[in-house]
Coordinates of C-alpha atoms and ligand atoms in Angstrom, one line a residue:
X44 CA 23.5 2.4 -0.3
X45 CA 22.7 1.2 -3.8
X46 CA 20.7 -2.2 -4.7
X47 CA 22.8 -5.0 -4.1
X48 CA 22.9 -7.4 -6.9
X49 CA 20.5 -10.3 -6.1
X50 CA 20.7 -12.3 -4.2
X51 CA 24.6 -11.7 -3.0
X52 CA 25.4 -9.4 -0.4
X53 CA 24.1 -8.6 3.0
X54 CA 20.3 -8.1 2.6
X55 CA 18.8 -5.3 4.2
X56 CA 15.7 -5.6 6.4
X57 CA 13.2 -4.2 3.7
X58 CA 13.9 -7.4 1.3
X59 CA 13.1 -9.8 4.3
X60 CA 10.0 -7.9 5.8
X61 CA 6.3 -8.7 5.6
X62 CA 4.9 -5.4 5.8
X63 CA 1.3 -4.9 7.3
X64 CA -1.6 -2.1 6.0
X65 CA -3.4 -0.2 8.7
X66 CA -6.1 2.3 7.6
X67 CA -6.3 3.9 10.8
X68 CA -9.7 5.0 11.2
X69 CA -10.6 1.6 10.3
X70 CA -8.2 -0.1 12.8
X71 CA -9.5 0.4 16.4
X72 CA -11.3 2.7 18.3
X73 CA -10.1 4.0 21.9
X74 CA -11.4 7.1 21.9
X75 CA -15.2 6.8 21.7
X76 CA -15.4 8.7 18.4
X77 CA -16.5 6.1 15.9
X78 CA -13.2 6.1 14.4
X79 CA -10.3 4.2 14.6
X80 CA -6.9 6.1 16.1
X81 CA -3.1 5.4 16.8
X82 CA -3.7 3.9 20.7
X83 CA -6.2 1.3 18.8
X84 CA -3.2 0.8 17.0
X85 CA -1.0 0.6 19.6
X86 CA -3.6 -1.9 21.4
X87 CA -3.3 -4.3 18.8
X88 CA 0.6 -4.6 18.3
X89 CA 0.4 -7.7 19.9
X90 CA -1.9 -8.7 17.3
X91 CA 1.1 -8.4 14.6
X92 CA 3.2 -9.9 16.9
X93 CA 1.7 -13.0 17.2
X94 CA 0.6 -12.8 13.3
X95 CA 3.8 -12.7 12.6
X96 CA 4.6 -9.6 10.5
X97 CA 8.1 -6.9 10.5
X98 CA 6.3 -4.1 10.0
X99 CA 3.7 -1.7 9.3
X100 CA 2.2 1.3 6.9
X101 CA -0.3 3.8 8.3
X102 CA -2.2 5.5 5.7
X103 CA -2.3 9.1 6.6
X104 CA -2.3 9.9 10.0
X105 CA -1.6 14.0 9.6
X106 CA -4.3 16.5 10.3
X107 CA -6.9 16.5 7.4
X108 CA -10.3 17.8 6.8
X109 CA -10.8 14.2 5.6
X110 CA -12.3 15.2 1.9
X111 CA -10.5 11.9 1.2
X112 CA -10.2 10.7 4.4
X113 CA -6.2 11.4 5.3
X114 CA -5.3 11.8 1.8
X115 CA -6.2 15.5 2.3
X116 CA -3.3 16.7 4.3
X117 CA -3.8 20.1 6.1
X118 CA 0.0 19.8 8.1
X119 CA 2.6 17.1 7.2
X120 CA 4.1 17.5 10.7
X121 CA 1.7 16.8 13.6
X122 CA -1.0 14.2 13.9
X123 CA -5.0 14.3 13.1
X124 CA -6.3 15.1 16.5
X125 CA -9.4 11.8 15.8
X126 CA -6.2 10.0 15.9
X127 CA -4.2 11.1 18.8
X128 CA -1.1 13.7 19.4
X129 CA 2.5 13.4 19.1
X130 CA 3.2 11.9 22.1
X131 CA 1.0 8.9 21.4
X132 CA 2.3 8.8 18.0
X133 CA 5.8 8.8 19.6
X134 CA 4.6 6.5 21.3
X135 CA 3.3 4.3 18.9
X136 CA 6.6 4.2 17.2
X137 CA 8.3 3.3 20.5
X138 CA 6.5 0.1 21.2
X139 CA 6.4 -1.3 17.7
X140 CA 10.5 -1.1 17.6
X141 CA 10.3 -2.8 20.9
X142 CA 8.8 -5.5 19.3
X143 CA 10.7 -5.5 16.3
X144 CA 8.3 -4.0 14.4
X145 CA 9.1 -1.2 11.6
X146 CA 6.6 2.0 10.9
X147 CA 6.1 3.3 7.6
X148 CA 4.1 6.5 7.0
X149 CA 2.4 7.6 3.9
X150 CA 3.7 10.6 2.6
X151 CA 1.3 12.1 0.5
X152 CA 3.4 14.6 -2.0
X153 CA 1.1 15.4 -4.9
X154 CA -1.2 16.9 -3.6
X155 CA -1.8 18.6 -0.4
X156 CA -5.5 19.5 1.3
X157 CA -7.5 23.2 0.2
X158 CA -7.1 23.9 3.9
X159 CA -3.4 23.1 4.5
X160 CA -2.1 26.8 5.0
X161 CA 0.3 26.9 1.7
X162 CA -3.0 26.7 -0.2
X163 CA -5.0 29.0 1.4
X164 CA -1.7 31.8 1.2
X165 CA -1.7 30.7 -2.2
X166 CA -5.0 31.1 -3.1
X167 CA -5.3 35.0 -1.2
X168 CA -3.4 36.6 -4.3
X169 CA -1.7 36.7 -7.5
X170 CA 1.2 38.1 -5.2
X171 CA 1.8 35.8 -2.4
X172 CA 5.1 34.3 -2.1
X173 CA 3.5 31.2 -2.2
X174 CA 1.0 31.5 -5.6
X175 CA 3.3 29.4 -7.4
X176 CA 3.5 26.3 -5.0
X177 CA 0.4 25.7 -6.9
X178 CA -0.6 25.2 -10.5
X179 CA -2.6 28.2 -11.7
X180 CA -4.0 29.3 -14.8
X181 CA -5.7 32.1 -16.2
X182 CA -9.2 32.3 -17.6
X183 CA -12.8 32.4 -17.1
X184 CA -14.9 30.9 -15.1
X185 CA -16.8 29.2 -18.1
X186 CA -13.8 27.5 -19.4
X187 CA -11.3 25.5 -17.9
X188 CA -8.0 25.3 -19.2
X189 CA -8.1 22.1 -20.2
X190 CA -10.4 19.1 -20.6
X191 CA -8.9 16.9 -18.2
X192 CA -10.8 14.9 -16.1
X193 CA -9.9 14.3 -12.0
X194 CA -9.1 10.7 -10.9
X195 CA -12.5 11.2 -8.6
X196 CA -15.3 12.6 -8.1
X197 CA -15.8 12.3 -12.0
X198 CA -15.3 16.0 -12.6
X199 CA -12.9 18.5 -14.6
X200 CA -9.3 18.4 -13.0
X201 CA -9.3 22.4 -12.3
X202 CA -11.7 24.2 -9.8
X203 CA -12.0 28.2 -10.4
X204 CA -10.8 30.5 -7.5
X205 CA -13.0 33.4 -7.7
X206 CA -10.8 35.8 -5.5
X207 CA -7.7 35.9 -7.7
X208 CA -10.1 35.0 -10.8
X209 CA -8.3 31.9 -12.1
X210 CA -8.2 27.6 -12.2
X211 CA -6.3 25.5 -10.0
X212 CA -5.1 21.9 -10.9
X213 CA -6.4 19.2 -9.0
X214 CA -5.8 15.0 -9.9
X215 CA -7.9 13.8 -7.0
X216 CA -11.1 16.1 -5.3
X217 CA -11.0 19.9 -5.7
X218 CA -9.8 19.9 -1.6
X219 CA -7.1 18.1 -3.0
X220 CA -5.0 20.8 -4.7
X221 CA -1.5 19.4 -7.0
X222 CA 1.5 20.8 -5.5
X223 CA 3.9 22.1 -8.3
X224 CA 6.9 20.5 -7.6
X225 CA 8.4 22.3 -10.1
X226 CA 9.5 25.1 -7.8
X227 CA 12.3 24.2 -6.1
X228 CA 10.6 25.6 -2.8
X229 CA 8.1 23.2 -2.7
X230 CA 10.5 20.4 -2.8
X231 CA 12.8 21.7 -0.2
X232 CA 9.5 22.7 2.2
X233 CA 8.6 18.7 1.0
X234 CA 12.1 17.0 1.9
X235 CA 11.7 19.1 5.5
X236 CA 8.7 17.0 6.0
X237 CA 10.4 14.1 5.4
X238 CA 13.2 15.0 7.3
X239 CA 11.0 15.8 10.4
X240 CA 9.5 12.1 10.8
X241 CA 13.1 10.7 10.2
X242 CA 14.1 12.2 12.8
X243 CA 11.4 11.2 15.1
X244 CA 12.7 7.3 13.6
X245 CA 10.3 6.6 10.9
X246 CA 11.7 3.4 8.8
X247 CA 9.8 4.7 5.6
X248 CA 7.3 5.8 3.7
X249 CA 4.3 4.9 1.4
X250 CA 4.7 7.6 -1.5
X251 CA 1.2 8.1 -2.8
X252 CA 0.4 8.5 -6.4
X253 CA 4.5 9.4 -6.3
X254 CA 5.1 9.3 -10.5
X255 CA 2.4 12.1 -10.6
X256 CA 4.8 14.6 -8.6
X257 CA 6.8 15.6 -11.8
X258 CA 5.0 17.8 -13.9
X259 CA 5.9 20.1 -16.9
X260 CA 3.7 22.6 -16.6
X261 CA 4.4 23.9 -20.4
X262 CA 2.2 20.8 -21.3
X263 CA -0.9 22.7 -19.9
X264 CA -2.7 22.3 -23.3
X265 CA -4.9 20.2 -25.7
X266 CA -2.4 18.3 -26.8
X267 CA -1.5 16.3 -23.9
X268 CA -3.7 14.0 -21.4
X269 CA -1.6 15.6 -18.2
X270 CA 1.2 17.3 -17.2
X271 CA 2.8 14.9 -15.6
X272 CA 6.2 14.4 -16.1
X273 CA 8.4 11.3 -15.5
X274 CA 11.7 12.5 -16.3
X275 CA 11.0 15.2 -13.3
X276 CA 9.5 12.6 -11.4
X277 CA 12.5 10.6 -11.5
X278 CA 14.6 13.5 -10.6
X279 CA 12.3 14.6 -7.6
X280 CA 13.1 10.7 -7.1
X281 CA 16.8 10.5 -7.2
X282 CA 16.8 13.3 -4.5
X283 CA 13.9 11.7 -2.3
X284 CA 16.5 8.9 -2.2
X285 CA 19.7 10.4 -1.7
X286 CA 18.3 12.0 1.7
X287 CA 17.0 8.8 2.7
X288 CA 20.3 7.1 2.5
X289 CA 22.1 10.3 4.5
X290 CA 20.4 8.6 7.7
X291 CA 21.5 5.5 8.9
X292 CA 19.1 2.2 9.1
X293 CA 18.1 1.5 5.4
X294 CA 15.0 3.9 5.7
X295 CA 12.9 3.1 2.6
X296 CA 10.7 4.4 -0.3
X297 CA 7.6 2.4 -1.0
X298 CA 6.0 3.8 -4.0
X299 CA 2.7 4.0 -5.3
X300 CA 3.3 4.4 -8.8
X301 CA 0.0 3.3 -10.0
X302 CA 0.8 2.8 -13.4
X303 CA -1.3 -1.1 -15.1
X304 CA 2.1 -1.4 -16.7
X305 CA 5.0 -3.3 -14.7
X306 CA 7.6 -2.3 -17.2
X307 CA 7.0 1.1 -16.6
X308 CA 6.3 0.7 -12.9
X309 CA 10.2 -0.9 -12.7
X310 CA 11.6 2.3 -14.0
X311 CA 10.9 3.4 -10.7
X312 CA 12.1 0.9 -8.5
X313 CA 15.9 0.3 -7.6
X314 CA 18.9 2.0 -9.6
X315 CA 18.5 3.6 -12.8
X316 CA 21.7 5.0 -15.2
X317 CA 21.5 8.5 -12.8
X318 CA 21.4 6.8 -9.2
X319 CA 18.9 4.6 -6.9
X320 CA 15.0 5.7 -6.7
X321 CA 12.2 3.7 -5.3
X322 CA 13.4 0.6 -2.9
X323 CA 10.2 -1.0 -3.2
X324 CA 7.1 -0.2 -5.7
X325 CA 3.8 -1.9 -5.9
X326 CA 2.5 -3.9 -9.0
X327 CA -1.2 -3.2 -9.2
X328 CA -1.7 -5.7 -12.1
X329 CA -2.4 -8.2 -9.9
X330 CA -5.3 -6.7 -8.2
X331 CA -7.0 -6.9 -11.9
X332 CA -5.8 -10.6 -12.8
X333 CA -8.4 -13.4 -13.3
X334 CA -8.1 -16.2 -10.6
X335 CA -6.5 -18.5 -13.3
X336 CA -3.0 -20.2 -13.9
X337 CA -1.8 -18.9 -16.9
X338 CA -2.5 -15.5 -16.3
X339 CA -0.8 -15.3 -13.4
X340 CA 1.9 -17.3 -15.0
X341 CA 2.4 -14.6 -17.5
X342 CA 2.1 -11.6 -15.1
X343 CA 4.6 -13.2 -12.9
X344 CA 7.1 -14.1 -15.9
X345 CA 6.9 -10.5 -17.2
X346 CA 7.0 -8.6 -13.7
X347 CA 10.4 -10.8 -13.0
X348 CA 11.9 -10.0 -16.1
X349 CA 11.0 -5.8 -16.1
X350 CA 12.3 -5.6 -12.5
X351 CA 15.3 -8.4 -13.2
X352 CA 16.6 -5.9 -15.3
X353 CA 16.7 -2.7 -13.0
X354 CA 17.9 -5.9 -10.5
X355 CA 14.9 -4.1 -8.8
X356 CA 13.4 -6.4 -5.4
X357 CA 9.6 -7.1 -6.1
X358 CA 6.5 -5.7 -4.0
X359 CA 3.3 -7.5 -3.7
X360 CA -0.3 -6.9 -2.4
X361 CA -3.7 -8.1 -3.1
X362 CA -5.6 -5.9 -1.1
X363 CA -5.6 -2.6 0.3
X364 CA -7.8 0.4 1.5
X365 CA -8.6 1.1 -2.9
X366 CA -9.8 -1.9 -3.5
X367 CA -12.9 -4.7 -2.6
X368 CA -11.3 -6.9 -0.6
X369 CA -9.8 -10.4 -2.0
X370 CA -12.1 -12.4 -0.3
X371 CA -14.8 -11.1 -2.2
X372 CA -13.2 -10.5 -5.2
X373 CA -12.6 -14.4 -5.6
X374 CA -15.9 -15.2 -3.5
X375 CA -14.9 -17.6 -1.4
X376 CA -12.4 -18.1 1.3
X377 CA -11.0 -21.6 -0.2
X378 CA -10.1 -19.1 -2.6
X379 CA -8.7 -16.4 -0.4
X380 CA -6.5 -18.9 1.3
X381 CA -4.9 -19.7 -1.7
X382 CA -3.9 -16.0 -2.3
X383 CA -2.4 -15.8 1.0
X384 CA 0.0 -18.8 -0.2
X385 CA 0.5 -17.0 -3.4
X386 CA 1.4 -13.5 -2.0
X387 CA 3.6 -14.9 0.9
X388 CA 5.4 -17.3 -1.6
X389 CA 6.3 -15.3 -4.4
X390 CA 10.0 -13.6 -4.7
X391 CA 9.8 -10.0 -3.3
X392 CA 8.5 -8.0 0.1
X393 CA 5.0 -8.9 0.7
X394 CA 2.2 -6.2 1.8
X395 CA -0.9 -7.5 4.0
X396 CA -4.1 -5.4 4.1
X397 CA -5.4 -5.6 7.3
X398 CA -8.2 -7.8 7.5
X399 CA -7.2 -10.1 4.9
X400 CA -5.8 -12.4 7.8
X401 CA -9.4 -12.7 9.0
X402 CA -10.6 -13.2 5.7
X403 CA -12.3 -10.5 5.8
X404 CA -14.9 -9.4 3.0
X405 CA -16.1 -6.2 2.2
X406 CA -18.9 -4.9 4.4
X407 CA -22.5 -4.0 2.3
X408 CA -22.6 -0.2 2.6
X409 CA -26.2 1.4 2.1
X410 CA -25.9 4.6 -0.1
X411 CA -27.1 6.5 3.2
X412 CA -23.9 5.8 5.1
X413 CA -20.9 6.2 2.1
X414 CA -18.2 7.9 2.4
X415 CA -15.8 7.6 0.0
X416 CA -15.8 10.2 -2.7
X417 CA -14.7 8.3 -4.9
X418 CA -18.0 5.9 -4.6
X419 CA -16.2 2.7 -4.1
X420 CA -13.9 2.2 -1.3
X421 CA -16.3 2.1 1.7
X422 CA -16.4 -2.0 1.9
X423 CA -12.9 -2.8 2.1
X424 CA -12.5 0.2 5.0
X425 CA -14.9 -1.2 7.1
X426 CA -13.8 -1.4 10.8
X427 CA -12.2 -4.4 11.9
X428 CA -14.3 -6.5 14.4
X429 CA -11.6 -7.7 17.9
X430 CA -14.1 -10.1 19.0
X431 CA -17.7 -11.1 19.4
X432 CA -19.0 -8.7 21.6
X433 CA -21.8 -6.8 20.0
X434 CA -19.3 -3.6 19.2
X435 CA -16.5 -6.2 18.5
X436 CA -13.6 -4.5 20.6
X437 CA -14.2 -0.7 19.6
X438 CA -15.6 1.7 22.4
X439 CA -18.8 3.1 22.7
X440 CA -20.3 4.1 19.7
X441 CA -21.0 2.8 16.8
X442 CA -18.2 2.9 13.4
X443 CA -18.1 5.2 11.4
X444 CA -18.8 2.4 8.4
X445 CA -20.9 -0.5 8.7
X446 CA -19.5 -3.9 10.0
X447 CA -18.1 -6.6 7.7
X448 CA -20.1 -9.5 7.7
X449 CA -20.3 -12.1 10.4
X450 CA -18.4 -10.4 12.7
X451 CA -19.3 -12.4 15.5
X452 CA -17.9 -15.8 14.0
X453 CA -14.8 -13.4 12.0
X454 CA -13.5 -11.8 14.0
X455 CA -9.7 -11.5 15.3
X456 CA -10.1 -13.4 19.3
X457 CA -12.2 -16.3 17.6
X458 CA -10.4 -16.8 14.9
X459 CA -7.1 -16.8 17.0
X460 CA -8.8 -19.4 19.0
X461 CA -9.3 -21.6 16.0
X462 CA -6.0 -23.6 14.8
X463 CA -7.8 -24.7 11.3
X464 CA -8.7 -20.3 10.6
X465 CA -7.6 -18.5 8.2
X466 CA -5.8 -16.2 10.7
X467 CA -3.6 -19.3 11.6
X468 CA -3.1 -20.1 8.1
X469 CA -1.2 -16.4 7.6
X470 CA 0.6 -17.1 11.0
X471 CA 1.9 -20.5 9.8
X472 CA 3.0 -19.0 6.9
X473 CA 4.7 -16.0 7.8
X474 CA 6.6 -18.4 10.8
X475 CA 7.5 -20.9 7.3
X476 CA 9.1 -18.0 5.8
X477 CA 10.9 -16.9 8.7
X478 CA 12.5 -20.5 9.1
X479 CA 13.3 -20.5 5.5
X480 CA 16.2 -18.5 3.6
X481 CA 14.6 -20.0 0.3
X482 CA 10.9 -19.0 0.9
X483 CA 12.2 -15.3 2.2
X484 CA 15.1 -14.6 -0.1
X485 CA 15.8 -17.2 -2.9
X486 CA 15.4 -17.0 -6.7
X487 CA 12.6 -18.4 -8.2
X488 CA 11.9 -21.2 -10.9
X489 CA 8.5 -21.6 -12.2
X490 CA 8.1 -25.1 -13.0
X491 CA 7.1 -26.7 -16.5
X492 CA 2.8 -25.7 -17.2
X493 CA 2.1 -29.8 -17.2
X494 CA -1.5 -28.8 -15.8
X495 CA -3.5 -25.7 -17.0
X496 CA -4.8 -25.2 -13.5
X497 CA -1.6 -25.8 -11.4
X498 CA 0.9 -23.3 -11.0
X499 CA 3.9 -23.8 -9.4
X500 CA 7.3 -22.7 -8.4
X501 CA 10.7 -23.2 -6.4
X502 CA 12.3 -21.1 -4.4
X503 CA 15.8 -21.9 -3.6
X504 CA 18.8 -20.0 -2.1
X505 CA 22.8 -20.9 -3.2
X506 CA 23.2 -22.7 -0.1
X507 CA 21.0 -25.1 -1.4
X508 CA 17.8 -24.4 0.7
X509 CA 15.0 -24.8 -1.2
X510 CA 11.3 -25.0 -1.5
X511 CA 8.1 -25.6 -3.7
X512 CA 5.2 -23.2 -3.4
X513 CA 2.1 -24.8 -5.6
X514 CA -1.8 -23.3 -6.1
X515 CA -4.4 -25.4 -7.7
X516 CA -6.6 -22.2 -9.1
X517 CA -9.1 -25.7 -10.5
X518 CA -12.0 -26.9 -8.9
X519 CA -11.2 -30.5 -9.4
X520 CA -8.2 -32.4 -7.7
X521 CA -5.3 -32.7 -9.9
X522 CA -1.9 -34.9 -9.4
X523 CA 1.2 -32.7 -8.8
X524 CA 4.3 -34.6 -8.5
X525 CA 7.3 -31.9 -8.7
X526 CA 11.3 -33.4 -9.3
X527 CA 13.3 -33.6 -6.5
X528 CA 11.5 -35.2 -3.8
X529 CA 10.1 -36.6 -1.6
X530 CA 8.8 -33.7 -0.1
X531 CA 7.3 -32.3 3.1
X532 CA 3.8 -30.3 3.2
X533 CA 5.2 -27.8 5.4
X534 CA 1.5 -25.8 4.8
X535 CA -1.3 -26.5 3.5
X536 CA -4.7 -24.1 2.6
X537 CA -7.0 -27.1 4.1
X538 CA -4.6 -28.4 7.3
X539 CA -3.8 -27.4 10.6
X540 CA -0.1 -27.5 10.4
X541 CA 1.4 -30.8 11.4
X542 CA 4.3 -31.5 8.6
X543 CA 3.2 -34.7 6.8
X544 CA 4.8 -36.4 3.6
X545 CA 3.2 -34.5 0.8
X546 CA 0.8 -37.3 -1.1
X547 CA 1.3 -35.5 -4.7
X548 CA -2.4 -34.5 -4.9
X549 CA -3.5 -31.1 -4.7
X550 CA -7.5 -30.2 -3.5
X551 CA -9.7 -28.0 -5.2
X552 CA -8.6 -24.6 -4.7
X553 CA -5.6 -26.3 -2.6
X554 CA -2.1 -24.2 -2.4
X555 CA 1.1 -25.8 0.2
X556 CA 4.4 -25.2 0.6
X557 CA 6.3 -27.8 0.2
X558 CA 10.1 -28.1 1.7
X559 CA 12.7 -31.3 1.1
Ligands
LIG666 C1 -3.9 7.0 -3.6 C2 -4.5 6.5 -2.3 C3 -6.0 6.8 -2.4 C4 -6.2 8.3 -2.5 C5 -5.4 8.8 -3.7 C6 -5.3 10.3 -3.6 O1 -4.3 6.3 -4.7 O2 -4.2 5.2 -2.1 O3 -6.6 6.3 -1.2 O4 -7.5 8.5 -2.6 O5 -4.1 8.4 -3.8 O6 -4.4 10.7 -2.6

């Protein structure tokens, strides 16, 4: 199928879902290992049920010597044995489409792991059949080709290969070797892995770091910063997408196209002049944005208008396993509420990080127990604590990163327990926008900037359902009296949930949904 125009036509599930983040080894632990797995995933469905949610991404759950924790891929067919087998991932996918939930995997196609065994064939000699699934160059060991730096650790993006006596091209880690999509093998071998979780009835996927799959590699050279190349990309794109749409049930593209730029991001998402790409791509401008009206305001304005014009559906997320959590990013979880109204408000498919229903904040990870090469990513993958018993609903040892804190007051059972939480707060919310056509689907209307610490919209369908969705980012009250009333506060950050006539004030920090 091709993007409907918005908002006519029947809309497929993807523009309707909430879609929630599981970092497995974070999730729950069954198995006694320290780390989370799939049947700690499959414990917990009930978890997303009563939340609320339509579906969830895994982050990698293929076999990996975990340089990068997943993102390393060593098979893109079977399942890390920490996390389970096939049957449980089979499963796994059972149960959540018994409940109505969807499963999106993360496909990880730039690079694959040093040990998956198309590297290591690749690596044995200049002869292999498979020496040019890889980017390779010449040289000496002194001198690598270029000067280009890898994402993470900081470090030159080419490692030298002492038996064949040349460089290979890495973005990320030296285990994580680029994949040179530019041989037409590699993508075939790539769409077969697609192919093989389709058919086991994946809904989607998470494309990871998917504009870098495109490369030109004539631009190995001074004068360019990579060789990334997005004309390719979009190709690679265009195909990814037509053998999606030759299976039946809207399966779906969610790209990472981590570009600070949502004009260029949108020249992913939806249908371009050559054919349909991306279904969904994340904006991670917001994950930068001060905690302020207008520049939120502007962001929004600008991220409407790049993706109105591809008629593009937005995606939005405030946290995930890259980033601190938004808890602690805002410091305070008056704060975090408010950020739950704002991400399950806006116009497009929302993404939930797990833990951000708890209001979780990132756990305080001594240098002695890191583990993220990169340097930074250990507090927001700290495991999630079940419920107050002193290993919080994991088995019998202790995680493999340090709990977040209080975990014995935030945790999932208390917090369900408690109608004024945080936890309830999401639930309310996500039940709101399931009762409303305006909240899930409708356009959107920012309303006039009469306050420069109030931002507000509408949300309203043709058939005339409607809705206001309002954040006070001030720490003063201030009077907000929108057109049109009176209205309802069908949720407010500081309530419980009983509807009441909305008194046209807003809290410090306050944000409501507000319905006729
Ligand atoms: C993406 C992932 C991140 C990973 C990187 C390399 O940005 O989200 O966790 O380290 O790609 O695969």
């Amino acid at each position: 199928m091709t993007d409907p125009p918005l908002p006519a036509g029947p809309r497929p599930w993807w523009m309707d879902a909430v879609i929630y983040q599981i970092y497995p080894r974070s999730f729950c632990d069954t198995s006694g290992t320290g780390v989370g797995d799939l049947d700690g995933v499959r414990r917990h469905l009930d978890h997303l049920v009563w939340l609320g949610v339509d579906g969830l991404w895994l982050s990698p759950i293929f076999p990996s010597p975990m340089a990068d924790h997943g993102y390393d891929v060593s098979d893109y067919c079977d399942v890390e044995p920490l996390f389970g087998d096939m049957g449980t991932v089979d499963a796994l996918i059972a149960e959540a489409h018994e409940r109505d939930l969807r499963v999106l995997l993360d496909w990880v196609p730039n690079h694959s792991s040093d040990q998956h065994p198309w590297f290591l064939e690749s690596r044995s000699s200049r002869d292999n059949p498979k020496r040019d699934w890889y980017i390779w160059v010449d040289g000496t060991p002194d001198q690598p080709p270029t000067k280009w730096k890898a994402m993470f650790p900081v470090g030159p993006a080419w490692t030298w290969d002492e038996t064949t006596r040349a460089w290979y091209h890495h973005r990320f880690t030296p285990q994580q070797p680029d994949l040179n999509w530019s041989n037409p093998e590699v993508e075939a071998a790539m769409l077969d892995t697609l192919r093989f979780w389709l058919d086991r009835g994946i809904d989607g996927f998470r494309m990871d770091v998917i504009h870098m799959i495109g490369k030109d590699l004539s631009r190995i050279g001074p004068d360019y910063a990579d060789a990334t190349d997005p004309a390719r990309t979009h190709a690679h794109l265009r195909r990814i997408r037509a053998l999606l749409d030759s299976y039946d049930g809207d399966r779906i593209a969610v790209g990472e196209v981590y570009i600070l730029d949502i004009d260029e991001v949108a020249g992913y998402i939806g249908t371009g002049p050559e054919g349909p790409e991306l279904h969904l791509g994340f904006d991670f401008v917001p994950h930068y944005l001060e905690w302020a009206a207008e520049p939120w305001r502007t962001h929004l304005a600008q991220a409407e208008a790049a993706l109105g014009r591809r008629q593009a559906w937005p995606t939005w997320a405030l946290g995930s396993h890259d980033i601190v959590r938004i808890r602690s990013r805002l410091g305070s979880e008056a704060k975090a509420r408010a950020a739950a109204v704002l991400l399950l408000g806006l116009r497009g498919t929302p993404f939930l990080y797990a833990g951000e229903e708890l209001g979780l904040e990132d756990a305080v990870v001594p240098p002695e127990l890191r583990q993220d090469p990169a340097g930074s990513r250990d507090g927001c993958r700290a495991p999630i604590p079940w419920d107050a018993t002193p290993l919080h609903g994991w088995t019998s040892t202790t995680p493999w990163l340090p709990w977040p804190p209080e975990p014995d007051v935030r945790n999932a059972a208390s917090l369900r327990d408690d109608p004024a939480s945080i936890a309830h707060l999401y639930r309310r919310l996500l039940a709101t926008r399931r009762d409303s056509p305006a909240l899930r689907g409708g356009d959107v209307t920012f309303l006039p900037a009469d306050d420069t610490d109030v931002l507000a919209w509408e949300r309203h369908t043709v058939d005339g359902d409607r809705c206001i969705v309002a954040l006070n980012f001030g720490s003063t009250t201030r009077a907000f009296a929108p057109a049109g009333g009176p209205w309802t506060l069908a949720v407010s950050t500081t309530g419980t949930g009983e509807a009441t006539a909305f008194t046209g004030s807003l809290a410090p920090d306050e944000a409501v949904v507000l319905r006729p």
